[in-house]
Amino acid sequence: MKVRLQWTGWLQYLPTAVVAVAFLALSAMGALIGTWRIPLFWLPFGIGALLLAVAAFDLITVKMGLRPREPMPRRRDDLDSFDLIHSRRSCRSFQRRDLTSADREELMRAIRDHTRPDHLIGTSPIRLEYVAAPLTAWPAVGVHEFIVAIAPRDYDRLAIIDVGRSLHKVVLHATRMGVATCWIGPGADQTGIVTHLDGRFDPCEDHVVCVCALGYRSHFKPLTVRAIERMQHRRLPMTSLFFADSRLRRPLAVDAPPFSPFERCYEACRWSPSTLNSQTTRCAAVTDEAGRTVTRFDFYAATASRYYAPVALGIWCATWETGCDALGIKGHFQVLSPDDRGAHDAPALPRYDVSWIADSVVA
């Protein structure tokens, strides 16, 4: 039933109505009891009636689309990279208007730029395809434009990381434009996605990794969606994400030299999106033998997930790279062998994936 409601687009509205009916049932029982009328009847009746009114308002304004036309959001060209990263929030309710032709073309240019072979970490090609269709996507509502991330059918972990890294750079560009976005993994209707790709998908060669909803943010959203947003706006502490050893046991002193020059990058990565807000990426800093200079940062996946963990790690890579560029710290991504890392007896998890190597001394 949950899956059916999800794919028919009713799951975002039903919980409010169910809770409202439950409170009204409690008030009916309180009326039968006949005593303590304020706590047993009027209080649950008031809550139930209010929630029922909210459910009706959500159905009319969001599900049926009977609401006033909302203004276009402004661009955010005045924000620096870190403020832009922190300003970005997953959007789960979109306006009915389409992207303007100018915004769509600017996004297409960003997609072409960030998926160029020389911009990838791996060697396998990836694609970000634009789809304009009202695909079913949980829990977003009103969305009718998407970017579909496609990797080769034969599993290539670096290609999955490149999907996360490239698509998140497009997401940050969209944020600067004032275009809202929402990463969607298991909540997307894969069959509908493939159908609307209309010849741009070969089931023998391609695999849909995830999608990203696009559009202009709406202030009208179901109460259930508001609750989901509030619950997911939480992050692990820095001590659970950044470490000073390859075993990920010693928390990194992020505010002490020689690690402190990257302090804003740590915080930016901490707030990066991940599937179900699971935060599966970890990072270990590596210094020279004297411990005075940072030489690289190694990025790990904390779970065995074959797709969502490497996508999340790729999102971290994009955030880290954007932050380092803003700080004027140059570096590059490279996959190092166990010999290069000195990690011959490393455990299976957390799994090492890629390193950011400083191109110059960072002390």
mmCIF file of C-alpha atoms in Angstrom:
data_model
loop_
_atom_site.group_PDB
_atom_site.id
_atom_site.type_symbol
_atom_site.label_atom_id
_atom_site.label_comp_id
_atom_site.label_asym_id
_atom_site.label_seq_id
_atom_site.Cartn_x
_atom_site.Cartn_y
_atom_site.Cartn_z
ATOM 1 C CA MET A 1 0.000 0.000 0.000
ATOM 2 C CA LYS A 2 2.844 2.374 0.881
ATOM 3 C CA VAL A 3 4.525 1.750 -2.478
ATOM 4 C CA ARG A 4 1.251 2.194 -4.367
ATOM 5 C CA LEU A 5 0.540 5.475 -2.585
ATOM 6 C CA GLN A 6 4.105 6.609 -3.263
ATOM 7 C CA TRP A 7 3.903 5.967 -7.005
ATOM 8 C CA THR A 8 0.444 7.532 -7.320
ATOM 9 C CA GLY A 9 1.600 10.702 -5.562
ATOM 10 C CA TRP A 10 -0.728 10.458 -2.547
ATOM 11 C CA LEU A 11 1.746 9.416 0.136
ATOM 12 C CA GLN A 12 2.795 13.028 0.828
ATOM 13 C CA TYR A 13 -0.777 13.926 1.842
ATOM 14 C CA LEU A 14 -2.186 10.834 3.551
ATOM 15 C CA PRO A 15 -0.266 10.951 6.889
ATOM 16 C CA THR A 16 -1.747 14.347 7.819
ATOM 17 C CA ALA A 17 -5.271 13.124 7.100
ATOM 18 C CA VAL A 18 -4.732 9.861 9.000
ATOM 19 C CA VAL A 19 -3.432 11.681 12.085
ATOM 20 C CA ALA A 20 -6.346 14.126 11.858
ATOM 21 C CA VAL A 21 -8.869 11.274 11.772
ATOM 22 C CA ALA A 22 -7.115 9.616 14.723
ATOM 23 C CA PHE A 23 -7.446 12.777 16.838
ATOM 24 C CA LEU A 24 -11.099 13.181 15.839
ATOM 25 C CA ALA A 25 -11.707 9.550 16.866
ATOM 26 C CA LEU A 26 -10.102 10.285 20.227
ATOM 27 C CA SER A 27 -12.371 13.300 20.649
ATOM 28 C CA ALA A 28 -15.410 11.114 19.875
ATOM 29 C CA MET A 29 -14.332 8.672 22.575
ATOM 30 C CA GLY A 30 -13.856 11.608 24.954
ATOM 31 C CA ALA A 31 -17.404 12.789 24.191
ATOM 32 C CA LEU A 32 -18.754 9.337 25.073
ATOM 33 C CA ILE A 33 -16.842 9.352 28.357
ATOM 34 C CA GLY A 34 -18.441 12.692 29.168
ATOM 35 C CA THR A 35 -15.951 13.922 31.797
ATOM 36 C CA TRP A 36 -12.827 16.070 31.612
ATOM 37 C CA ARG A 37 -14.173 17.518 28.385
ATOM 38 C CA ILE A 38 -11.289 19.922 27.751
ATOM 39 C CA PRO A 39 -8.453 17.316 27.661
ATOM 40 C CA LEU A 40 -10.557 14.396 26.419
ATOM 41 C CA PHE A 41 -12.780 16.127 23.860
ATOM 42 C CA TRP A 42 -11.933 19.701 22.990
ATOM 43 C CA LEU A 43 -8.144 19.305 22.795
ATOM 44 C CA PRO A 44 -8.089 16.270 20.425
ATOM 45 C CA PHE A 45 -11.037 17.746 18.505
ATOM 46 C CA GLY A 46 -9.178 21.024 17.986
ATOM 47 C CA ILE A 47 -5.975 19.274 16.884
ATOM 48 C CA GLY A 48 -7.880 16.916 14.564
ATOM 49 C CA ALA A 49 -9.896 19.726 13.007
ATOM 50 C CA LEU A 50 -6.753 21.816 12.478
ATOM 51 C CA LEU A 51 -4.869 18.927 10.855
ATOM 52 C CA LEU A 52 -7.867 18.128 8.656
ATOM 53 C CA ALA A 53 -7.943 21.750 7.518
ATOM 54 C CA VAL A 54 -4.209 21.610 6.780
ATOM 55 C CA ALA A 55 -4.669 18.380 4.787
ATOM 56 C CA ALA A 56 -7.450 19.998 2.747
ATOM 57 C CA PHE A 57 -5.322 23.107 2.166
ATOM 58 C CA ASP A 58 -2.384 20.957 0.997
ATOM 59 C CA LEU A 59 -4.579 18.995 -1.410
ATOM 60 C CA ILE A 60 -6.072 22.134 -2.926
ATOM 61 C CA THR A 61 -2.900 24.213 -3.228
ATOM 62 C CA VAL A 62 -0.325 21.500 -3.999
ATOM 63 C CA LYS A 63 -2.032 18.377 -5.349
ATOM 64 C CA MET A 64 -4.663 20.272 -7.367
ATOM 65 C CA GLY A 65 -2.381 23.249 -8.035
ATOM 66 C CA LEU A 66 -4.969 25.893 -7.148
ATOM 67 C CA ARG A 67 -2.665 28.540 -5.735
ATOM 68 C CA PRO A 68 -1.462 32.023 -6.690
ATOM 69 C CA ARG A 69 1.447 32.389 -9.085
ATOM 70 C CA GLU A 70 4.686 32.668 -7.123
ATOM 71 C CA PRO A 71 7.537 35.045 -7.958
ATOM 72 C CA MET A 72 10.718 33.999 -9.711
ATOM 73 C CA PRO A 73 13.607 33.426 -7.301
ATOM 74 C CA ARG A 74 16.608 35.726 -7.534
ATOM 75 C CA ARG A 75 20.097 34.687 -8.612
ATOM 76 C CA ARG A 76 22.804 34.329 -5.986
ATOM 77 C CA ASP A 77 25.785 35.710 -7.832
ATOM 78 C CA ASP A 78 26.673 37.782 -4.759
ATOM 79 C CA LEU A 79 27.492 34.726 -2.626
ATOM 80 C CA ASP A 80 30.982 33.282 -2.284
ATOM 81 C CA SER A 81 31.458 29.537 -2.783
ATOM 82 C CA PHE A 82 31.048 28.588 0.881
ATOM 83 C CA ASP A 83 27.957 30.732 1.413
ATOM 84 C CA LEU A 84 26.529 29.233 -1.777
ATOM 85 C CA ILE A 85 27.174 25.687 -0.533
ATOM 86 C CA HIS A 86 25.553 26.418 2.830
ATOM 87 C CA SER A 87 22.579 28.176 1.214
ATOM 88 C CA ARG A 88 21.716 25.146 -0.882
ATOM 89 C CA ARG A 89 18.804 23.097 0.510
ATOM 90 C CA SER A 90 17.001 20.155 -1.043
ATOM 91 C CA CYS A 91 13.750 21.393 -2.538
ATOM 92 C CA ARG A 92 10.738 19.113 -2.199
ATOM 93 C CA SER A 93 8.028 21.362 -3.584
ATOM 94 C CA PHE A 94 8.316 23.104 -6.942
ATOM 95 C CA GLN A 95 6.412 25.832 -8.733
ATOM 96 C CA ARG A 96 4.294 24.948 -11.731
ATOM 97 C CA ARG A 97 6.272 27.201 -14.087
ATOM 98 C CA ASP A 98 8.926 25.690 -16.369
ATOM 99 C CA LEU A 99 12.537 26.763 -16.328
ATOM 100 C CA THR A 100 13.074 29.742 -18.572
ATOM 101 C CA SER A 101 14.852 29.029 -21.837
ATOM 102 C CA ALA A 102 17.839 31.071 -20.623
ATOM 103 C CA ASP A 103 18.099 29.084 -17.369
ATOM 104 C CA ARG A 104 17.720 25.787 -19.185
ATOM 105 C CA GLU A 105 20.440 26.643 -21.688
ATOM 106 C CA GLU A 106 22.793 27.805 -18.937
ATOM 107 C CA LEU A 107 22.283 24.504 -17.118
ATOM 108 C CA MET A 108 22.912 22.541 -20.307
ATOM 109 C CA ARG A 109 26.216 24.381 -20.737
ATOM 110 C CA ALA A 110 27.164 23.511 -17.156
ATOM 111 C CA ILE A 111 26.265 19.856 -17.789
ATOM 112 C CA ARG A 112 28.406 19.717 -20.933
ATOM 113 C CA ASP A 113 31.324 21.322 -19.112
ATOM 114 C CA HIS A 114 31.285 19.097 -16.020
ATOM 115 C CA THR A 115 30.897 15.809 -17.918
ATOM 116 C CA ARG A 116 33.825 16.357 -20.275
ATOM 117 C CA PRO A 117 36.196 13.360 -20.197
ATOM 118 C CA ASP A 118 39.126 15.515 -19.067
ATOM 119 C CA HIS A 119 37.081 16.693 -16.058
ATOM 120 C CA LEU A 120 36.410 13.176 -14.740
ATOM 121 C CA ILE A 121 38.394 11.144 -12.227
ATOM 122 C CA GLY A 122 37.777 7.849 -14.000
ATOM 123 C CA THR A 123 37.985 6.847 -17.660
ATOM 124 C CA SER A 124 34.398 5.670 -18.250
ATOM 125 C CA PRO A 125 32.000 8.201 -19.807
ATOM 126 C CA ILE A 126 28.962 9.391 -17.866
ATOM 127 C CA ARG A 127 25.910 11.327 -19.059
ATOM 128 C CA LEU A 128 23.528 13.805 -17.492
ATOM 129 C CA GLU A 129 20.347 13.849 -19.567
ATOM 130 C CA TYR A 130 17.592 16.470 -19.256
ATOM 131 C CA VAL A 131 14.001 15.188 -19.071
ATOM 132 C CA ALA A 132 10.876 17.371 -19.005
ATOM 133 C CA ALA A 133 8.071 15.147 -17.709
ATOM 134 C CA PRO A 134 5.964 14.839 -14.536
ATOM 135 C CA LEU A 135 7.809 11.765 -13.269
ATOM 136 C CA THR A 136 6.792 10.292 -9.942
ATOM 137 C CA ALA A 137 9.413 11.206 -7.356
ATOM 138 C CA TRP A 138 9.133 10.718 -3.600
ATOM 139 C CA PRO A 139 8.906 12.915 -1.610
ATOM 140 C CA ALA A 140 9.133 15.885 -4.037
ATOM 141 C CA VAL A 141 5.877 17.383 -5.306
ATOM 142 C CA GLY A 142 5.157 19.499 -8.374
ATOM 143 C CA VAL A 143 8.426 18.596 -10.063
ATOM 144 C CA HIS A 144 8.322 18.178 -13.838
ATOM 145 C CA GLU A 145 11.958 18.691 -14.902
ATOM 146 C CA PHE A 146 14.851 16.374 -14.106
ATOM 147 C CA ILE A 147 18.477 15.599 -14.760
ATOM 148 C CA VAL A 148 18.992 11.857 -15.154
ATOM 149 C CA ALA A 149 22.484 10.554 -14.291
ATOM 150 C CA ILE A 150 23.573 7.638 -16.477
ATOM 151 C CA ALA A 151 26.682 5.459 -16.077
ATOM 152 C CA PRO A 152 27.815 2.369 -18.016
ATOM 153 C CA ARG A 153 25.813 -0.814 -17.383
ATOM 154 C CA ASP A 154 29.016 -2.693 -16.455
ATOM 155 C CA TYR A 155 29.763 -1.592 -12.908
ATOM 156 C CA ASP A 156 32.560 0.968 -12.660
ATOM 157 C CA ARG A 157 32.873 2.493 -9.193
ATOM 158 C CA LEU A 158 34.850 5.501 -10.387
ATOM 159 C CA ALA A 159 32.100 6.263 -12.898
ATOM 160 C CA ILE A 160 29.566 6.282 -10.052
ATOM 161 C CA ILE A 161 31.816 8.647 -8.082
ATOM 162 C CA ASP A 162 32.084 10.850 -11.179
ATOM 163 C CA VAL A 163 28.279 10.935 -11.372
ATOM 164 C CA GLY A 164 28.091 12.346 -7.850
ATOM 165 C CA ARG A 165 30.969 14.765 -8.411
ATOM 166 C CA SER A 166 29.810 16.072 -11.801
ATOM 167 C CA LEU A 167 26.125 16.301 -10.978
ATOM 168 C CA HIS A 168 26.777 18.122 -7.708
ATOM 169 C CA LYS A 169 28.845 20.733 -9.524
ATOM 170 C CA VAL A 170 25.811 21.258 -11.766
ATOM 171 C CA VAL A 171 23.619 21.433 -8.648
ATOM 172 C CA LEU A 172 25.844 24.152 -7.153
ATOM 173 C CA HIS A 173 25.715 26.056 -10.441
ATOM 174 C CA ALA A 174 21.916 25.761 -10.411
ATOM 175 C CA THR A 175 21.851 27.078 -6.841
ATOM 176 C CA ARG A 176 23.756 30.165 -7.948
ATOM 177 C CA MET A 177 21.169 30.656 -10.700
ATOM 178 C CA GLY A 178 18.304 30.496 -8.185
ATOM 179 C CA VAL A 179 17.182 27.101 -9.507
ATOM 180 C CA ALA A 180 16.149 24.638 -6.785
ATOM 181 C CA THR A 181 17.263 20.994 -6.852
ATOM 182 C CA CYS A 182 16.602 17.714 -5.071
ATOM 183 C CA TRP A 183 18.719 14.559 -5.305
ATOM 184 C CA ILE A 184 16.469 11.512 -5.707
ATOM 185 C CA GLY A 185 17.685 7.916 -5.556
ATOM 186 C CA PRO A 186 15.294 5.120 -4.559
ATOM 187 C CA GLY A 187 12.312 7.475 -4.641
ATOM 188 C CA ALA A 188 12.311 7.805 -8.436
ATOM 189 C CA ASP A 189 10.202 5.758 -10.853
ATOM 190 C CA GLN A 190 12.881 4.016 -12.919
ATOM 191 C CA THR A 191 10.427 2.706 -15.525
ATOM 192 C CA GLY A 192 9.026 6.176 -16.157
ATOM 193 C CA ILE A 193 12.522 7.637 -16.382
ATOM 194 C CA VAL A 194 13.623 5.177 -19.055
ATOM 195 C CA THR A 195 10.389 5.717 -21.002
ATOM 196 C CA HIS A 196 10.816 9.483 -21.085
ATOM 197 C CA LEU A 197 14.463 9.292 -22.102
ATOM 198 C CA ASP A 198 12.982 8.381 -25.491
ATOM 199 C CA GLY A 199 15.850 6.665 -27.276
ATOM 200 C CA ARG A 200 18.612 8.193 -25.175
ATOM 201 C CA PHE A 201 18.855 5.035 -23.055
ATOM 202 C CA ASP A 202 20.214 1.643 -24.127
ATOM 203 C CA PRO A 203 19.400 -1.043 -21.526
ATOM 204 C CA CYS A 204 22.353 -3.104 -22.724
ATOM 205 C CA GLU A 205 24.841 -0.263 -22.271
ATOM 206 C CA ASP A 206 23.388 2.204 -19.749
ATOM 207 C CA HIS A 207 22.395 2.284 -16.096
ATOM 208 C CA VAL A 208 20.349 5.037 -14.412
ATOM 209 C CA VAL A 209 22.190 5.871 -11.192
ATOM 210 C CA CYS A 210 19.923 8.599 -9.814
ATOM 211 C CA VAL A 211 17.978 11.677 -10.830
ATOM 212 C CA CYS A 212 17.970 15.287 -9.722
ATOM 213 C CA ALA A 213 14.748 17.288 -9.695
ATOM 214 C CA LEU A 214 14.940 20.845 -11.074
ATOM 215 C CA GLY A 215 12.716 23.876 -10.910
ATOM 216 C CA TYR A 216 11.799 26.949 -8.940
ATOM 217 C CA ARG A 217 11.127 26.509 -5.238
ATOM 218 C CA SER A 218 7.509 26.766 -4.064
ATOM 219 C CA HIS A 219 6.487 27.911 -0.598
ATOM 220 C CA PHE A 220 3.423 25.656 -0.794
ATOM 221 C CA LYS A 221 4.294 22.166 0.437
ATOM 222 C CA PRO A 222 2.445 19.346 2.260
ATOM 223 C CA LEU A 223 2.856 19.162 6.035
ATOM 224 C CA THR A 224 4.388 15.683 5.673
ATOM 225 C CA VAL A 225 7.093 17.066 3.407
ATOM 226 C CA ARG A 226 7.808 19.873 5.874
ATOM 227 C CA ALA A 227 8.239 17.268 8.625
ATOM 228 C CA ILE A 228 10.622 15.229 6.459
ATOM 229 C CA GLU A 229 12.725 18.318 5.751
ATOM 230 C CA ARG A 230 12.988 19.134 9.443
ATOM 231 C CA MET A 231 13.957 15.575 10.399
ATOM 232 C CA GLN A 232 16.630 15.323 7.702
ATOM 233 C CA HIS A 233 18.255 18.686 8.437
ATOM 234 C CA ARG A 234 20.742 17.097 10.829
ATOM 235 C CA ARG A 235 24.391 16.156 10.482
ATOM 236 C CA LEU A 236 26.960 14.019 12.271
ATOM 237 C CA PRO A 237 29.605 15.833 14.312
ATOM 238 C CA MET A 238 32.936 16.621 12.674
ATOM 239 C CA THR A 239 34.665 14.036 14.897
ATOM 240 C CA SER A 240 32.660 11.267 13.209
ATOM 241 C CA LEU A 241 33.618 12.321 9.678
ATOM 242 C CA PHE A 242 37.255 13.510 9.603
ATOM 243 C CA PHE A 243 40.196 11.543 10.940
ATOM 244 C CA ALA A 244 43.950 11.677 11.377
ATOM 245 C CA ASP A 245 44.682 8.010 10.550
ATOM 246 C CA SER A 246 43.794 5.539 7.817
ATOM 247 C CA ARG A 247 41.910 3.324 10.290
ATOM 248 C CA LEU A 248 39.573 6.241 10.976
ATOM 249 C CA ARG A 249 39.968 5.984 14.736
ATOM 250 C CA ARG A 250 41.575 9.308 15.707
ATOM 251 C CA PRO A 251 39.362 12.353 15.068
ATOM 252 C CA LEU A 252 41.075 15.117 13.131
ATOM 253 C CA ALA A 253 41.913 18.367 14.936
ATOM 254 C CA VAL A 254 40.268 20.417 12.191
ATOM 255 C CA ASP A 255 40.964 23.773 13.885
ATOM 256 C CA ALA A 256 44.681 23.139 14.514
ATOM 257 C CA PRO A 257 47.664 23.476 12.131
ATOM 258 C CA PRO A 258 48.419 22.106 9.636
ATOM 259 C CA PHE A 259 44.770 21.099 9.062
ATOM 260 C CA SER A 260 43.097 24.409 9.907
ATOM 261 C CA PRO A 261 43.525 26.010 6.433
ATOM 262 C CA PHE A 262 40.845 23.544 5.228
ATOM 263 C CA GLU A 263 38.423 24.231 8.088
ATOM 264 C CA ARG A 264 35.694 25.725 5.897
ATOM 265 C CA CYS A 265 35.975 22.757 3.514
ATOM 266 C CA TYR A 266 35.315 20.318 6.369
ATOM 267 C CA GLU A 267 32.145 22.123 7.358
ATOM 268 C CA ALA A 268 30.979 22.383 3.744
ATOM 269 C CA CYS A 269 31.403 18.615 3.220
ATOM 270 C CA ARG A 270 29.629 17.911 6.497
ATOM 271 C CA TRP A 271 26.486 19.541 5.088
ATOM 272 C CA SER A 272 26.689 17.807 1.698
ATOM 273 C CA PRO A 273 23.588 15.847 0.650
ATOM 274 C CA SER A 274 23.499 12.058 0.806
ATOM 275 C CA THR A 275 20.860 9.381 0.298
ATOM 276 C CA LEU A 276 18.390 9.452 3.207
ATOM 277 C CA ASN A 277 20.875 11.808 4.893
ATOM 278 C CA SER A 278 22.948 8.749 5.820
ATOM 279 C CA GLN A 279 26.354 10.509 5.556
ATOM 280 C CA THR A 280 28.368 7.505 4.392
ATOM 281 C CA THR A 281 31.587 9.361 3.457
ATOM 282 C CA ARG A 282 34.682 9.630 5.678
ATOM 283 C CA CYS A 283 37.961 11.484 5.176
ATOM 284 C CA ALA A 284 41.476 10.999 6.543
ATOM 285 C CA ALA A 285 44.175 13.677 6.405
ATOM 286 C CA VAL A 286 47.767 12.677 5.613
ATOM 287 C CA THR A 287 50.833 14.790 6.420
ATOM 288 C CA ASP A 288 54.543 14.579 5.680
ATOM 289 C CA GLU A 289 56.804 12.680 8.078
ATOM 290 C CA ALA A 290 57.363 15.785 10.191
ATOM 291 C CA GLY A 291 53.628 16.358 10.520
ATOM 292 C CA ARG A 292 53.937 19.982 9.469
ATOM 293 C CA THR A 293 52.519 19.840 5.966
ATOM 294 C CA VAL A 294 49.293 18.337 4.619
ATOM 295 C CA THR A 295 50.043 16.248 1.557
ATOM 296 C CA ARG A 296 46.659 14.716 0.799
ATOM 297 C CA PHE A 297 43.197 13.740 2.001
ATOM 298 C CA ASP A 298 41.902 10.193 1.481
ATOM 299 C CA PHE A 299 38.165 9.685 0.984
ATOM 300 C CA TYR A 300 36.398 6.525 2.157
ATOM 301 C CA ALA A 301 32.919 5.003 1.934
ATOM 302 C CA ALA A 302 31.678 3.766 5.305
ATOM 303 C CA THR A 303 29.174 1.245 3.883
ATOM 304 C CA ALA A 304 29.231 -1.477 1.240
ATOM 305 C CA SER A 305 26.618 0.283 -0.921
ATOM 306 C CA ARG A 306 27.597 -0.101 -4.591
ATOM 307 C CA TYR A 307 25.808 3.022 -5.846
ATOM 308 C CA TYR A 308 24.564 5.442 -3.205
ATOM 309 C CA ALA A 309 27.754 5.468 -1.114
ATOM 310 C CA PRO A 310 30.047 6.265 -4.084
ATOM 311 C CA VAL A 311 27.561 8.898 -5.331
ATOM 312 C CA ALA A 312 27.681 10.532 -1.885
ATOM 313 C CA LEU A 313 31.474 10.335 -1.933
ATOM 314 C CA GLY A 314 31.474 12.024 -5.336
ATOM 315 C CA ILE A 315 29.307 14.805 -3.896
ATOM 316 C CA TRP A 316 31.920 15.292 -1.163
ATOM 317 C CA CYS A 317 34.638 15.442 -3.825
ATOM 318 C CA ALA A 318 32.760 18.189 -5.680
ATOM 319 C CA THR A 319 32.232 20.135 -2.461
ATOM 320 C CA TRP A 320 35.849 19.706 -1.373
ATOM 321 C CA GLU A 321 37.156 20.775 -4.765
ATOM 322 C CA THR A 322 34.888 23.823 -4.862
ATOM 323 C CA GLY A 323 35.995 24.825 -1.365
ATOM 324 C CA CYS A 324 39.691 24.402 -2.109
ATOM 325 C CA ASP A 325 39.347 26.468 -5.288
ATOM 326 C CA ALA A 326 37.679 29.221 -3.242
ATOM 327 C CA LEU A 327 40.578 29.127 -0.761
ATOM 328 C CA GLY A 328 43.146 29.221 -3.562
ATOM 329 C CA ILE A 329 44.518 25.789 -2.615
ATOM 330 C CA LYS A 330 45.375 23.755 -5.689
ATOM 331 C CA GLY A 331 45.150 19.986 -5.845
ATOM 332 C CA HIS A 332 43.875 17.066 -7.887
ATOM 333 C CA PHE A 333 42.087 13.751 -7.404
ATOM 334 C CA GLN A 334 43.916 10.482 -7.900
ATOM 335 C CA VAL A 335 43.339 6.854 -6.964
ATOM 336 C CA LEU A 336 46.373 5.591 -5.034
ATOM 337 C CA SER A 337 47.507 2.003 -4.698
ATOM 338 C CA PRO A 338 47.875 0.349 -1.269
ATOM 339 C CA ASP A 339 51.662 0.727 -1.671
ATOM 340 C CA ASP A 340 51.334 4.471 -2.213
ATOM 341 C CA ARG A 341 49.091 4.765 0.819
ATOM 342 C CA GLY A 342 51.002 2.335 3.011
ATOM 343 C CA ALA A 343 47.795 0.440 3.724
ATOM 344 C CA HIS A 344 48.396 -3.208 2.849
ATOM 345 C CA ASP A 345 46.300 -4.599 5.710
ATOM 346 C CA ALA A 346 43.425 -2.152 5.402
ATOM 347 C CA PRO A 347 39.979 -3.526 6.373
ATOM 348 C CA ALA A 348 37.201 -3.960 3.813
ATOM 349 C CA LEU A 349 35.245 -1.130 5.449
ATOM 350 C CA PRO A 350 35.583 1.768 5.439
ATOM 351 C CA ARG A 351 36.524 1.383 1.787
ATOM 352 C CA TYR A 352 39.147 3.662 0.284
ATOM 353 C CA ASP A 353 38.087 5.235 -3.023
ATOM 354 C CA VAL A 354 40.130 8.294 -3.994
ATOM 355 C CA SER A 355 42.571 10.915 -2.701
ATOM 356 C CA TRP A 356 42.815 14.664 -3.092
ATOM 357 C CA ILE A 357 46.521 15.482 -3.429
ATOM 358 C CA ALA A 358 47.848 18.954 -2.775
ATOM 359 C CA ASP A 359 49.809 20.403 -5.703
ATOM 360 C CA SER A 360 51.839 22.648 -3.401
ATOM 361 C CA VAL A 361 52.791 22.887 0.254
ATOM 362 C CA VAL A 362 49.867 23.563 2.592
ATOM 363 C CA ALA A 363 51.135 24.307 6.076
#
